Short mmCIF file of C-alpha atoms and ligand atoms in Angstrom, two decimals:
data_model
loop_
_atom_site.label_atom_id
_atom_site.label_comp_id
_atom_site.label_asym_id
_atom_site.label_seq_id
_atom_site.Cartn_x
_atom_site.Cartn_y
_atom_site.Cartn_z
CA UNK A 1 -1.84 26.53 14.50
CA UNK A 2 -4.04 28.78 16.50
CA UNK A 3 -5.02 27.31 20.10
CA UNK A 4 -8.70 27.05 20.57
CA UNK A 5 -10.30 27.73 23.67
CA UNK A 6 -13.89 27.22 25.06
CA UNK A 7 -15.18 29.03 27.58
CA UNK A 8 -18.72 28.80 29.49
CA UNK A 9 -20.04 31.74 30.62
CA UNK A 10 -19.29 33.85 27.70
CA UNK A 11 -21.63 36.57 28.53
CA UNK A 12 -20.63 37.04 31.87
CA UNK A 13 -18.45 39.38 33.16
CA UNK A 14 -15.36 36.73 33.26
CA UNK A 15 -16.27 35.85 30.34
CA UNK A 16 -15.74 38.98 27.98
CA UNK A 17 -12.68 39.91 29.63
CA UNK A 18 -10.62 36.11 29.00
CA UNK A 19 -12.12 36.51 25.97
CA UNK A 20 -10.64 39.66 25.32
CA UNK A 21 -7.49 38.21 26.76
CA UNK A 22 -7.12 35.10 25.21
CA UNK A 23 -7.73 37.01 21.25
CA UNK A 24 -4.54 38.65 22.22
CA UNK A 25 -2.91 35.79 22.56
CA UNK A 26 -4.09 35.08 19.23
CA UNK A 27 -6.57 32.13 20.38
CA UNK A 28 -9.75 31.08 18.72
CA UNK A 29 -12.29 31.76 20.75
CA UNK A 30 -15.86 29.48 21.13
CA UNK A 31 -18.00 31.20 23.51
CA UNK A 32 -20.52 29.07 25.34
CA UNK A 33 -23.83 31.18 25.97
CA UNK A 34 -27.48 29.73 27.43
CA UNK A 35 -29.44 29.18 24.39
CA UNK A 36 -32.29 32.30 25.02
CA UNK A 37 -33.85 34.19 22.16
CA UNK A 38 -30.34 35.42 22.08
CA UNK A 39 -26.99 35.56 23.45
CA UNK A 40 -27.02 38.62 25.74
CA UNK A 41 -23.29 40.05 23.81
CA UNK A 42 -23.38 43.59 25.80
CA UNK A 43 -20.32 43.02 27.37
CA UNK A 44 -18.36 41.65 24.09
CA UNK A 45 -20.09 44.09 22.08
CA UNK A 46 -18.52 47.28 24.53
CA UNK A 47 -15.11 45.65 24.03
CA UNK A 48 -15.63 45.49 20.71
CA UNK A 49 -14.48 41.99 20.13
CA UNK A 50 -18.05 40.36 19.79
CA UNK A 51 -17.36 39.37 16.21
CA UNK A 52 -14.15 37.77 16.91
CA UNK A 53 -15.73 34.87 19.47
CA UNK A 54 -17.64 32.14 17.87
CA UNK A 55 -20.86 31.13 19.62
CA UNK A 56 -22.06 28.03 20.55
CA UNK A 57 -25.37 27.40 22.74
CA UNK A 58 -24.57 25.46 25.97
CA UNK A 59 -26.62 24.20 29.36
CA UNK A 60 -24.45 23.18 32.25
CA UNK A 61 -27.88 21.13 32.88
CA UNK A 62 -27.56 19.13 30.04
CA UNK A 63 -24.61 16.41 29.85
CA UNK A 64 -25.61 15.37 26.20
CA UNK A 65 -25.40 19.27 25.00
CA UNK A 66 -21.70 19.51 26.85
CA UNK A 67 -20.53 15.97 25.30
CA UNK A 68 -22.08 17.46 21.94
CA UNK A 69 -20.07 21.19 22.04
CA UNK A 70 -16.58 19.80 23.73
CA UNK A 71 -16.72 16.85 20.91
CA UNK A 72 -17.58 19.18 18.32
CA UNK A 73 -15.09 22.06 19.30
CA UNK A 74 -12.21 19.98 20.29
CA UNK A 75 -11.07 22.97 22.36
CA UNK A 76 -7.38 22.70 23.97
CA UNK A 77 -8.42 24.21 26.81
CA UNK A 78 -11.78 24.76 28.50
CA UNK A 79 -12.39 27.63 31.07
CA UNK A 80 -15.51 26.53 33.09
CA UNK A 81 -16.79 30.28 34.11
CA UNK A 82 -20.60 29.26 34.07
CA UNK A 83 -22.81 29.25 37.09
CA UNK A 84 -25.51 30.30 38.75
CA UNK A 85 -23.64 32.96 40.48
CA UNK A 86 -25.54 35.35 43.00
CA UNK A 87 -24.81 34.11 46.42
CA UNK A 88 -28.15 35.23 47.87
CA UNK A 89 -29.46 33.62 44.40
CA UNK A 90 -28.89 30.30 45.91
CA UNK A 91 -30.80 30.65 49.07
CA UNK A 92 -33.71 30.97 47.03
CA UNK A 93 -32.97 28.55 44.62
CA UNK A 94 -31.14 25.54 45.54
CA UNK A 95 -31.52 22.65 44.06
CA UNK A 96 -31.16 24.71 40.39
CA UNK A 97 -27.84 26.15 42.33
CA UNK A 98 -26.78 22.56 42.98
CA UNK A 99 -27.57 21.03 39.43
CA UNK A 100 -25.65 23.77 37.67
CA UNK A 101 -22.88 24.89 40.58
CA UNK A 102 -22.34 20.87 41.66
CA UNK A 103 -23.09 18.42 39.09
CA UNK A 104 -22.56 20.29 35.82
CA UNK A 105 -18.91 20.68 36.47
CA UNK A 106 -18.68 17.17 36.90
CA UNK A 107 -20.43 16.52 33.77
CA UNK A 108 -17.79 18.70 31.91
CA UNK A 109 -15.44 16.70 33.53
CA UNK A 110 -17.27 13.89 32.37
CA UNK A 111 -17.16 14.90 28.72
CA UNK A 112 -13.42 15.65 28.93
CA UNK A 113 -12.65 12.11 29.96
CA UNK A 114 -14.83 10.94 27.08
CA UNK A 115 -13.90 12.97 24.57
CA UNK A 116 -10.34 13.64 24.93
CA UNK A 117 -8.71 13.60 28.30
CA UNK A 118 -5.98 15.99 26.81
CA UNK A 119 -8.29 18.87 27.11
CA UNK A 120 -6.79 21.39 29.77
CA UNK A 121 -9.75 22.24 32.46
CA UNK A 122 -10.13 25.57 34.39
CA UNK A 123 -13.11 25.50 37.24
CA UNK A 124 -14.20 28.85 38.33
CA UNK A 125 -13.62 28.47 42.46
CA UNK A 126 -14.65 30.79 44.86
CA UNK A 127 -13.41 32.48 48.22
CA UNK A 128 -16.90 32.19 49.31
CA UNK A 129 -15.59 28.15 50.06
CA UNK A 130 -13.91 29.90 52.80
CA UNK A 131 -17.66 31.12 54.27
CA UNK A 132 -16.66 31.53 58.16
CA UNK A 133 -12.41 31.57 57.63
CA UNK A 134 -10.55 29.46 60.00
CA UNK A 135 -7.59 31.50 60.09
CA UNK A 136 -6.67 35.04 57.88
CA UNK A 137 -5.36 35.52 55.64
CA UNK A 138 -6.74 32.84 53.33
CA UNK A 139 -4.45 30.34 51.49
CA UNK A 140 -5.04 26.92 49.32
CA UNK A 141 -5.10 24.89 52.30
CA UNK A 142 -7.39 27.32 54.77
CA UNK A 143 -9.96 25.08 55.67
CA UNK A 144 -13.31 25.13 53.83
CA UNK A 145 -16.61 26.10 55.29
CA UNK A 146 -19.29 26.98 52.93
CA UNK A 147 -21.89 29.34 54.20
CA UNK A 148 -24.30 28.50 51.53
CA UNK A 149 -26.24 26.28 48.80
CA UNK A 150 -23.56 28.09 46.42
CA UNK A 151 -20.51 27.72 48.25
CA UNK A 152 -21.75 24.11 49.08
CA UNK A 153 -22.21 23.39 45.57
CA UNK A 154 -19.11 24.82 44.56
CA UNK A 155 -17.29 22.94 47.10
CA UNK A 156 -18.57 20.08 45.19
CA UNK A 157 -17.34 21.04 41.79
CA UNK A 158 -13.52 22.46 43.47
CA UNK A 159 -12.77 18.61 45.28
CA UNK A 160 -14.66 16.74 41.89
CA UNK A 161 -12.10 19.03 39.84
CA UNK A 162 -9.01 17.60 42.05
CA UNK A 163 -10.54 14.31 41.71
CA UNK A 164 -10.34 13.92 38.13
CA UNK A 165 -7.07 15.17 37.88
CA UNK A 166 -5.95 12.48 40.50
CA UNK A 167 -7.90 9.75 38.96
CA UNK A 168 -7.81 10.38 35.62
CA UNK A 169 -4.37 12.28 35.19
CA UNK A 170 -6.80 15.34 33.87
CA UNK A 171 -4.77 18.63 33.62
CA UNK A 172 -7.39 20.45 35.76
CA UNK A 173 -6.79 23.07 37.60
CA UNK A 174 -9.34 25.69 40.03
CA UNK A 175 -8.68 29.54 40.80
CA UNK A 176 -9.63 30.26 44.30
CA UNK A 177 -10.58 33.43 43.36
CA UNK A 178 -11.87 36.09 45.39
CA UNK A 179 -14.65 38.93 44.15
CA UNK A 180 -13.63 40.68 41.35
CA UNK A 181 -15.32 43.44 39.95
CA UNK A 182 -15.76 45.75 36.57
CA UNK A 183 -17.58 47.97 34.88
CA UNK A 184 -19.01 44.67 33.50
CA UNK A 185 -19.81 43.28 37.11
CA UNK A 186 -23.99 42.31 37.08
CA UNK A 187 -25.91 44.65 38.07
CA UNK A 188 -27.07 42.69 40.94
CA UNK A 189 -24.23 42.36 42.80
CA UNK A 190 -23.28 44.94 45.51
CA UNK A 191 -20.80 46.97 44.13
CA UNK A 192 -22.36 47.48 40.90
CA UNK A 193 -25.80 48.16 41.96
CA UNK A 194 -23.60 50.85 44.19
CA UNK A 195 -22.09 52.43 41.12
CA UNK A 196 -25.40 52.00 38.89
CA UNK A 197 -27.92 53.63 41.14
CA UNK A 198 -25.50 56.67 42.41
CA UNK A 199 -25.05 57.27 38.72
CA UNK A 200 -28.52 57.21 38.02
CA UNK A 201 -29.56 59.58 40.96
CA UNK A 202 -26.50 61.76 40.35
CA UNK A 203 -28.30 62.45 36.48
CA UNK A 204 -31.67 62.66 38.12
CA UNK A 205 -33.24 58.98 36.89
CA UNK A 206 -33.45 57.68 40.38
CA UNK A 207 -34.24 58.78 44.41
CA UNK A 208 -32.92 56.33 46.32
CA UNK A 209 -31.61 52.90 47.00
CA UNK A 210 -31.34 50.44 49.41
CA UNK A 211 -28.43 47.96 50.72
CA UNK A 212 -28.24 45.08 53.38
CA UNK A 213 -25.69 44.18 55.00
CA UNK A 214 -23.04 47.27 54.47
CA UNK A 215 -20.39 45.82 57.06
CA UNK A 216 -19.16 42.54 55.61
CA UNK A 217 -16.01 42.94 53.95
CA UNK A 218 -14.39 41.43 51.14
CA UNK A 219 -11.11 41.11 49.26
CA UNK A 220 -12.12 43.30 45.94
CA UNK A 221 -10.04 43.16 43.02
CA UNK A 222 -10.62 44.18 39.21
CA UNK A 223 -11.87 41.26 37.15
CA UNK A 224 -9.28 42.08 34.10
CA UNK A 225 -6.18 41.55 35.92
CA UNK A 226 -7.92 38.29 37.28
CA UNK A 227 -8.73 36.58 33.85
CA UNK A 228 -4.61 35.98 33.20
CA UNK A 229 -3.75 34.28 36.23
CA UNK A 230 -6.73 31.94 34.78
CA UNK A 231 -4.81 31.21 31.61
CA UNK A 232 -1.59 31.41 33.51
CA UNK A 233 -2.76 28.19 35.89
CA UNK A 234 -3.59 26.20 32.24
CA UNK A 235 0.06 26.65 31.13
CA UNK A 236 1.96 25.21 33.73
CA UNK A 237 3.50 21.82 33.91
CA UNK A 238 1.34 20.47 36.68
CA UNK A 239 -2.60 21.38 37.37
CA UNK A 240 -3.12 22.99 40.78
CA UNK A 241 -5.51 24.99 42.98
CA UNK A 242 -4.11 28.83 43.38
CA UNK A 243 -6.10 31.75 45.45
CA UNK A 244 -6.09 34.65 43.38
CA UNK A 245 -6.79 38.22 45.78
CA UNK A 246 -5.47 41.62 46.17
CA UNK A 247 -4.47 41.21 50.30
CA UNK A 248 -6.78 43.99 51.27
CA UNK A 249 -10.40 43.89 53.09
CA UNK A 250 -13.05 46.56 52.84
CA UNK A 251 -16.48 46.96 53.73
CA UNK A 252 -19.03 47.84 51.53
CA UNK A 253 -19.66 51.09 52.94
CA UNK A 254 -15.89 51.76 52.20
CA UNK A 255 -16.68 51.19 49.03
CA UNK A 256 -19.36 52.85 48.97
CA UNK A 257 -18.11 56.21 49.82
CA UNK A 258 -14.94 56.19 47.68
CA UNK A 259 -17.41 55.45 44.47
CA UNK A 260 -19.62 58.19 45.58
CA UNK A 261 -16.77 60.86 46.05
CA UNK A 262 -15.72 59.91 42.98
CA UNK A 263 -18.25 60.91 41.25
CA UNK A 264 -18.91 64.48 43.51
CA UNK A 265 -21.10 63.33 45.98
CA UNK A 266 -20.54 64.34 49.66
CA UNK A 267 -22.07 61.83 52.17
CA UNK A 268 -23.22 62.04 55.34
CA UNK A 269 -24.53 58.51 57.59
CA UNK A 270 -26.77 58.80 60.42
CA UNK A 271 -28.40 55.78 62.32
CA UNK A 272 -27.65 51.99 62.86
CA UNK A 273 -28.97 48.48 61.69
CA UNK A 274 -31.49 49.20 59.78
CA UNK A 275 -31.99 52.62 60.45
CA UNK A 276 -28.92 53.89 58.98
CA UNK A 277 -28.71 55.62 56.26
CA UNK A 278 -27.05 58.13 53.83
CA UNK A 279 -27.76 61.24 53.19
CA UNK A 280 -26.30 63.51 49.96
CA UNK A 281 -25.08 66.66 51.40
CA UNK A 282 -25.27 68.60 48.58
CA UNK A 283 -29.20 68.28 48.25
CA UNK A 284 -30.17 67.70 51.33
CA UNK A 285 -31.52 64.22 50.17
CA UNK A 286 -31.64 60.36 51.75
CA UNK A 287 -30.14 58.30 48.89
CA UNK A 288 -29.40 55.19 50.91
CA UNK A 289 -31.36 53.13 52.88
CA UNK A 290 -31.20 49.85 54.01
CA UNK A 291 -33.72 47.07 53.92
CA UNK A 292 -33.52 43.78 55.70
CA UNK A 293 -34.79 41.86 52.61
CA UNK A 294 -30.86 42.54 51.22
CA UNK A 295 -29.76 40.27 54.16
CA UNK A 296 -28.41 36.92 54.06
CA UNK A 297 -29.83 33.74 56.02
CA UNK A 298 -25.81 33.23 56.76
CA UNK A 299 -23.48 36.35 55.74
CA UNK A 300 -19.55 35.50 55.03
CA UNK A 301 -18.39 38.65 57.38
CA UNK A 302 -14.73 38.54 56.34
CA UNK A 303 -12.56 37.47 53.05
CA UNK A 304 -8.72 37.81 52.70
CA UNK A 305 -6.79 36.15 50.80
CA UNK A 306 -3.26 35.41 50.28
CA UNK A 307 -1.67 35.21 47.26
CA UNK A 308 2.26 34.14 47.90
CA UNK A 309 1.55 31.12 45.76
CA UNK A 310 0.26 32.68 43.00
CA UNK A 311 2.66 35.37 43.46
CA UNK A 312 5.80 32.83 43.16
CA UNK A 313 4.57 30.16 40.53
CA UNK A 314 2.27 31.75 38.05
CA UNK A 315 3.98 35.67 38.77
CA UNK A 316 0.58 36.69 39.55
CA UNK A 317 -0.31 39.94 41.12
CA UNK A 318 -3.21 42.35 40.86
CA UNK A 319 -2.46 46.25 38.91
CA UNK A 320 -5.94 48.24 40.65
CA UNK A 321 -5.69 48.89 43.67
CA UNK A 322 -9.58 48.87 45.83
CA UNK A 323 -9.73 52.84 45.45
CA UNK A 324 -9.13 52.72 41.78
CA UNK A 325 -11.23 49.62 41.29
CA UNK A 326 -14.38 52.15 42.95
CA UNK A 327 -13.69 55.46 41.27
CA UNK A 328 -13.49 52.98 37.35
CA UNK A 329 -16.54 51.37 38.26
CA UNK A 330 -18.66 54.74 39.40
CA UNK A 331 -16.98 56.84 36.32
CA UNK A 332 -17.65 54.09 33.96
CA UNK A 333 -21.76 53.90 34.90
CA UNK A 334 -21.77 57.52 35.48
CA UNK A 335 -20.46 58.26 31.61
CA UNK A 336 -23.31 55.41 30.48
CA UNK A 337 -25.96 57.23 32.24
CA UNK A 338 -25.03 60.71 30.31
CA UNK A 339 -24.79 59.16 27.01
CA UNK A 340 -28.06 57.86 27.73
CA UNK A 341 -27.39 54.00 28.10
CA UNK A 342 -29.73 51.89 29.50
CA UNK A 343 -27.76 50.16 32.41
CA UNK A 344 -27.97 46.04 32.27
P1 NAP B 401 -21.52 36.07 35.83
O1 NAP B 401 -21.25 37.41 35.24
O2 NAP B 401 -22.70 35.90 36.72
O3 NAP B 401 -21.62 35.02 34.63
C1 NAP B 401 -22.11 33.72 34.81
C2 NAP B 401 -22.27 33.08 33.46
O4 NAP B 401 -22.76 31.74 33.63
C3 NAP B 401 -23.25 33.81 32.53
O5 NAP B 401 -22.70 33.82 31.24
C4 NAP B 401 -24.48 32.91 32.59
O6 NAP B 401 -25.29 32.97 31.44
C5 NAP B 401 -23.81 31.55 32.68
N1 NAP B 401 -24.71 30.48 33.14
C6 NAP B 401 -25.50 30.50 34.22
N2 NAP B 401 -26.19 29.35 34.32
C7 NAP B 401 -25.82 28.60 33.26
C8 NAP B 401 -26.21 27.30 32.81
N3 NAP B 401 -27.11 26.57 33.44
N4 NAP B 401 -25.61 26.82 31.68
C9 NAP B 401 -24.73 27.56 30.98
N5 NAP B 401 -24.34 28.80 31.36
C10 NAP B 401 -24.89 29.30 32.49
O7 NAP B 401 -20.26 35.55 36.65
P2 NAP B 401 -18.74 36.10 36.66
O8 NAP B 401 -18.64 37.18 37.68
O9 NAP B 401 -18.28 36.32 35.27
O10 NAP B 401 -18.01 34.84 37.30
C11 NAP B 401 -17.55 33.77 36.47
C12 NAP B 401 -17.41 32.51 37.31
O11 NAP B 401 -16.52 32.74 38.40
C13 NAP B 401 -18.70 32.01 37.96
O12 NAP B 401 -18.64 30.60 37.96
C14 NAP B 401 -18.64 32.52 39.39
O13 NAP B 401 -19.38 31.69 40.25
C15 NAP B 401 -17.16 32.45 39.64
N6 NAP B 401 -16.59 33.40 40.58
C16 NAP B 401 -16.83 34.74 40.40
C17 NAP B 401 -16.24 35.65 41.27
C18 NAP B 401 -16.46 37.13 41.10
O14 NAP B 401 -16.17 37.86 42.06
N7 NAP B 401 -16.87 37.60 39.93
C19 NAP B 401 -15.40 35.20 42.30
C20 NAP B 401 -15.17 33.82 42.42
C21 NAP B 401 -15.75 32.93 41.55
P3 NAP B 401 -26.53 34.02 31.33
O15 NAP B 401 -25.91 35.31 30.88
O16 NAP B 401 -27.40 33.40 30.31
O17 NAP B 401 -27.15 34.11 32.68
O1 G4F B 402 -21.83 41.50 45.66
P1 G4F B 402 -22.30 40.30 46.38
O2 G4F B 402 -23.63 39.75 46.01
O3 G4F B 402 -21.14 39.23 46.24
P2 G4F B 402 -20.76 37.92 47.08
O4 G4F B 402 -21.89 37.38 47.83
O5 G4F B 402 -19.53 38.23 47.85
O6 G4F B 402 -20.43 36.88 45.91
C1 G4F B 402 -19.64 37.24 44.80
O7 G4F B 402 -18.29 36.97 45.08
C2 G4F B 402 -18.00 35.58 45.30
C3 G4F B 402 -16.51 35.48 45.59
O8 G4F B 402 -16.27 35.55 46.97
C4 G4F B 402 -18.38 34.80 44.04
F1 G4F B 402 -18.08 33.49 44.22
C5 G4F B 402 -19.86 34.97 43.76
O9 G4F B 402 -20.19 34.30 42.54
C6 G4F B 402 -20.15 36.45 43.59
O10 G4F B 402 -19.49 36.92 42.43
O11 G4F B 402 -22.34 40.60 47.95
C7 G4F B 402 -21.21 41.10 48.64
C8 G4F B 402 -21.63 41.53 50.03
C9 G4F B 402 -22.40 40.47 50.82
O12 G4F B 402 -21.90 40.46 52.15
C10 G4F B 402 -23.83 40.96 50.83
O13 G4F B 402 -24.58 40.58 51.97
O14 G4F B 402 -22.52 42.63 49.90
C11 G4F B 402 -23.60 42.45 50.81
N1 G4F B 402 -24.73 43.24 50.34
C12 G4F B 402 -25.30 44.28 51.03
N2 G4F B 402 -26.31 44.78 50.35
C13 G4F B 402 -25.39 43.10 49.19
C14 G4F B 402 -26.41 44.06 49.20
N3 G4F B 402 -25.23 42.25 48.16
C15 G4F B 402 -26.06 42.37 47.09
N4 G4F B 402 -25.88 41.55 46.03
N5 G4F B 402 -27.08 43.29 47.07
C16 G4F B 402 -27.30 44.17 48.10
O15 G4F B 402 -28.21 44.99 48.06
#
C-alpha cells in the first residue's frame, strides 16, 4: 500500500518541492493549503505535479480544522512546513506570528496524540533559533537565542516537538534547517527579490530597487536538496533534531553580485550605510539602493551551520553549491521575465 503523507504548507516553496519528492517515492500526497478563494498552486503547477497532490483546506489557527484533516487523512507521516514565515513579518505582527509559529504546532501535536499517536511528525525548525550564535559553526546543541517574535515562537514549537516525543513516545522529529532558497523562494525574501527585480530591470520593467541590511550573512543552500533530509529524519529508528546547512557563509551583497553577473550585469558600489549603492556599468544607471525601512529592530549578523550529524546518520549533504544556487535563481526569473510571466 501506498504511504500517505500530509504536509502543511503546500503552496510554499518547501512545500512543492517534498511534494515533488515524496510522488517519487510513490507517496500519496494531501496538501494542506489556507482556505482563500483558492489555493495559490503556482509552484505545483511549474513542476507540473499539481494534479497529483490532493488538497485539503487547513488553518494552523484552528485546532478543530487540524483534528478534522489529520482524522480524516490518517496520514503516516505529517511534515509541518506551515508558518508565518518572513522574519521581519513578525516584528510587525506578533501575536498572529505566535498563534501560528508557537501554538499551532502544538495543536498538531495535539491532534496526533488524539488521533493516532503512530503518526510520524516533522516540525519545520529554523537556524534563525540560533539569532546571536554562541559559538560557530552551529550544531544541535549550540545554544539558542532567538532574535525575534519568529524565532521566539519557533523556539516554542522546536522544545514542544521534543516534548511530545519524550512524553508521549511521539516519533517527532525537527530539521534545524538553515535558509534555503529556489526559484520558488517568495518573492519577499532577500534573495529572491534580488533575482526578481535584476531580471525585471535587465528586460526594462523596472529602475531600481532597494535592500537593507546587505552585510548579514547566512548559510544559503538550495531548497530541493533540503526537502530529503526532511523525509530522511521520518525514516529512522529514533526521532531526533538534525541541522541541515551547506558549511559556507555569505553576505547578501555576495550574493548579490554573483546573481547579477550571471545574468550580464557589471556592478559597480560606491558609498556606505545607507548611502551605498550600486550602480550598472553598462548603462550608466543606479539600480540599488538601500533604504532603512528594510532593516531589522534586531538583525541575526551571522549563520553557519554544521552538518557532521546529518552527514553521518541520515547521509545528508547538500549538491549546489552558493554560486550555483545564485546564477539558478537569477537565470530562472530572468527566462520568466522574457516569456512574459508575471513574477509572484
Ligand atoms: P513559505 O514559502 O513562506 O511557505 C509557508 C507556508 O505556510 C505557505 O504555504 C503558507 O500558506 C502556509 N501558512 C502560513 N500561515 C498559515 C496558517 N495560519 N495555516 C496554514 N498554513 C499557513 O515557507 P518555506 O520557505 O516553504 O518554509 C517552510 C517552513 O520551513 C516554514 O515553516 C519556515 O518557517 C521554515 N523554514 C524555512 C527556511 C527557509 O530558508 N526557507 C529555513 C528554516 C525554516 P499561504 O500560501 O496561504 O500563505
Ligand atoms: O531573506 P530573508 O528575509 O531571510 P531570513 O530573515 O534569514 O529568514 C529566512 O530564513 C530563516 C532560516 O534562517 C527561516 F527560518 C525564515 O522563515 C526565512 O525563510 O533575510 C535575509 C537577510 C536578513 O539579514 C535581512 O535583514 O537579508 C537581509 N535583507 C536586506 N535587505 C533583507 C532585505 N531581507 C528582506 N526580506 N528584504 C530586504 O529588502
Amino acid at each position: 500500500m501506498k504511504k500517505r503523507a500530509l504536509i502543511t504548507g503546500i503552496s510554499g516553496q518547501d512545500g512543492a518541492f517534498l511534494s515533488q519528492f515524496l510522488l517519487e517515492k510513490n507517496y500519496e500526497i494531501y496538501g494542506a493549503y489556507r482556505r482563500s478563494s483558492s489555493p495559490i498552486t503556482w509552484r505545483l503547477n511549474e513542476l507540473g505535479i499539481d494534479g497529483d497532490v490532493k488538497m485539503v483546506p487547513f488553518e494552523l489557527l484552528d485546532y478543530s480544522n487540524i483534528l478534522s484533516v489529520i482524522g480524516e487523512v490518517q496520514p503516516d507521516e505529517i511534515y509541518n512546513l506551515a508558518a508565518q514565515s518572513f522574519v521581519k513579518g513578525s516584528f510587525e505582527k506578533p501575536i498572529y506570528t505566535a498563534d501560528v509559529d508557537a501554538v499551532g504546532v502544538l495543536k498538531v501535536l495535539e491532534a496526533i496524540r488524539v488521533v493516532n499517536p503512530e503518526i510520524k511528525f516533522y516540525q519545520a525548525s529554523t537556524s534563525e533559533l540560533f539569532g546571536v550564535p554562541k559559538e560557530f559553526p552551529q550544531t544541535e546543541t549550540t545554544p539558542f537565542y532567538p532574535r525575534s517574535p519568529y524565532s521566539a515562537a519557533k523556539l516554542f514549537a522546536h522544545t514542544i516537538t521534543i516534548n511530545y516525543r519524550e512524553a508521549y513516545g511521539l516519533h517527532a522529529s525537527a530539521g534545524i534547517l538553515f535558509n534555503h532558497e529556489s526559484e520558488f523562494r517568495g518573492i519577499g525574501f532577500v534573495t529572491r527579490k534580488i533575482t526578481s527585480s535584476l531580471a525585471s530591470i535587465k528586460q526594462g520593467n523596472l529602475d531600481s530597487f532597494e535592500l537593507g541590511n546587505i552585510y548579514s550573512k547566512r548559510d544559503w543552500g538550495y531548497a530541493k536538496d533540503y526537502v530529503s533530509a526532511m523525509w530522511e529524519m521520518l525514516q529512522q529508528e529514533k526521532a531526533d533534531e538534525y541541522v541541515i546547512a551547506t558549511g559556507e557563509s555569505h553576505t547578501i551583497k555576495e550574493f548579490i553580485t554573483l546573481a547579477a553577473a550571471s545574468i550580464g550585469f557589471d556592478l559597480e558600489w560606491s558609498g556606505e550605510g545607507v548611502n551605498e549603492y550600486a550602480i550598472d556599468k553598462k548603462r550608466g544607471k543606479k539600480i540599488i539602493t538601500i533604504n532603512e525601512k528594510y532593516f531589522r529592530p534586531s538583525e541575526v549578523d551571522m549563520l553557519q551551520g554544521d552538518i557532521s550529524k546529518a552527514k553521518e546518520i541520515l547521509g545528508w549533504e547538500p549538491t549546489v553549491t552558493f554560486e550555483q544556487l545564485a546564477e539558478k535563481m537569477a537565470v530562472s526569473d530572468y527566462e520568466r521575465v522574457k516569456n512574459g510571466k508575471r513574477l509572484v
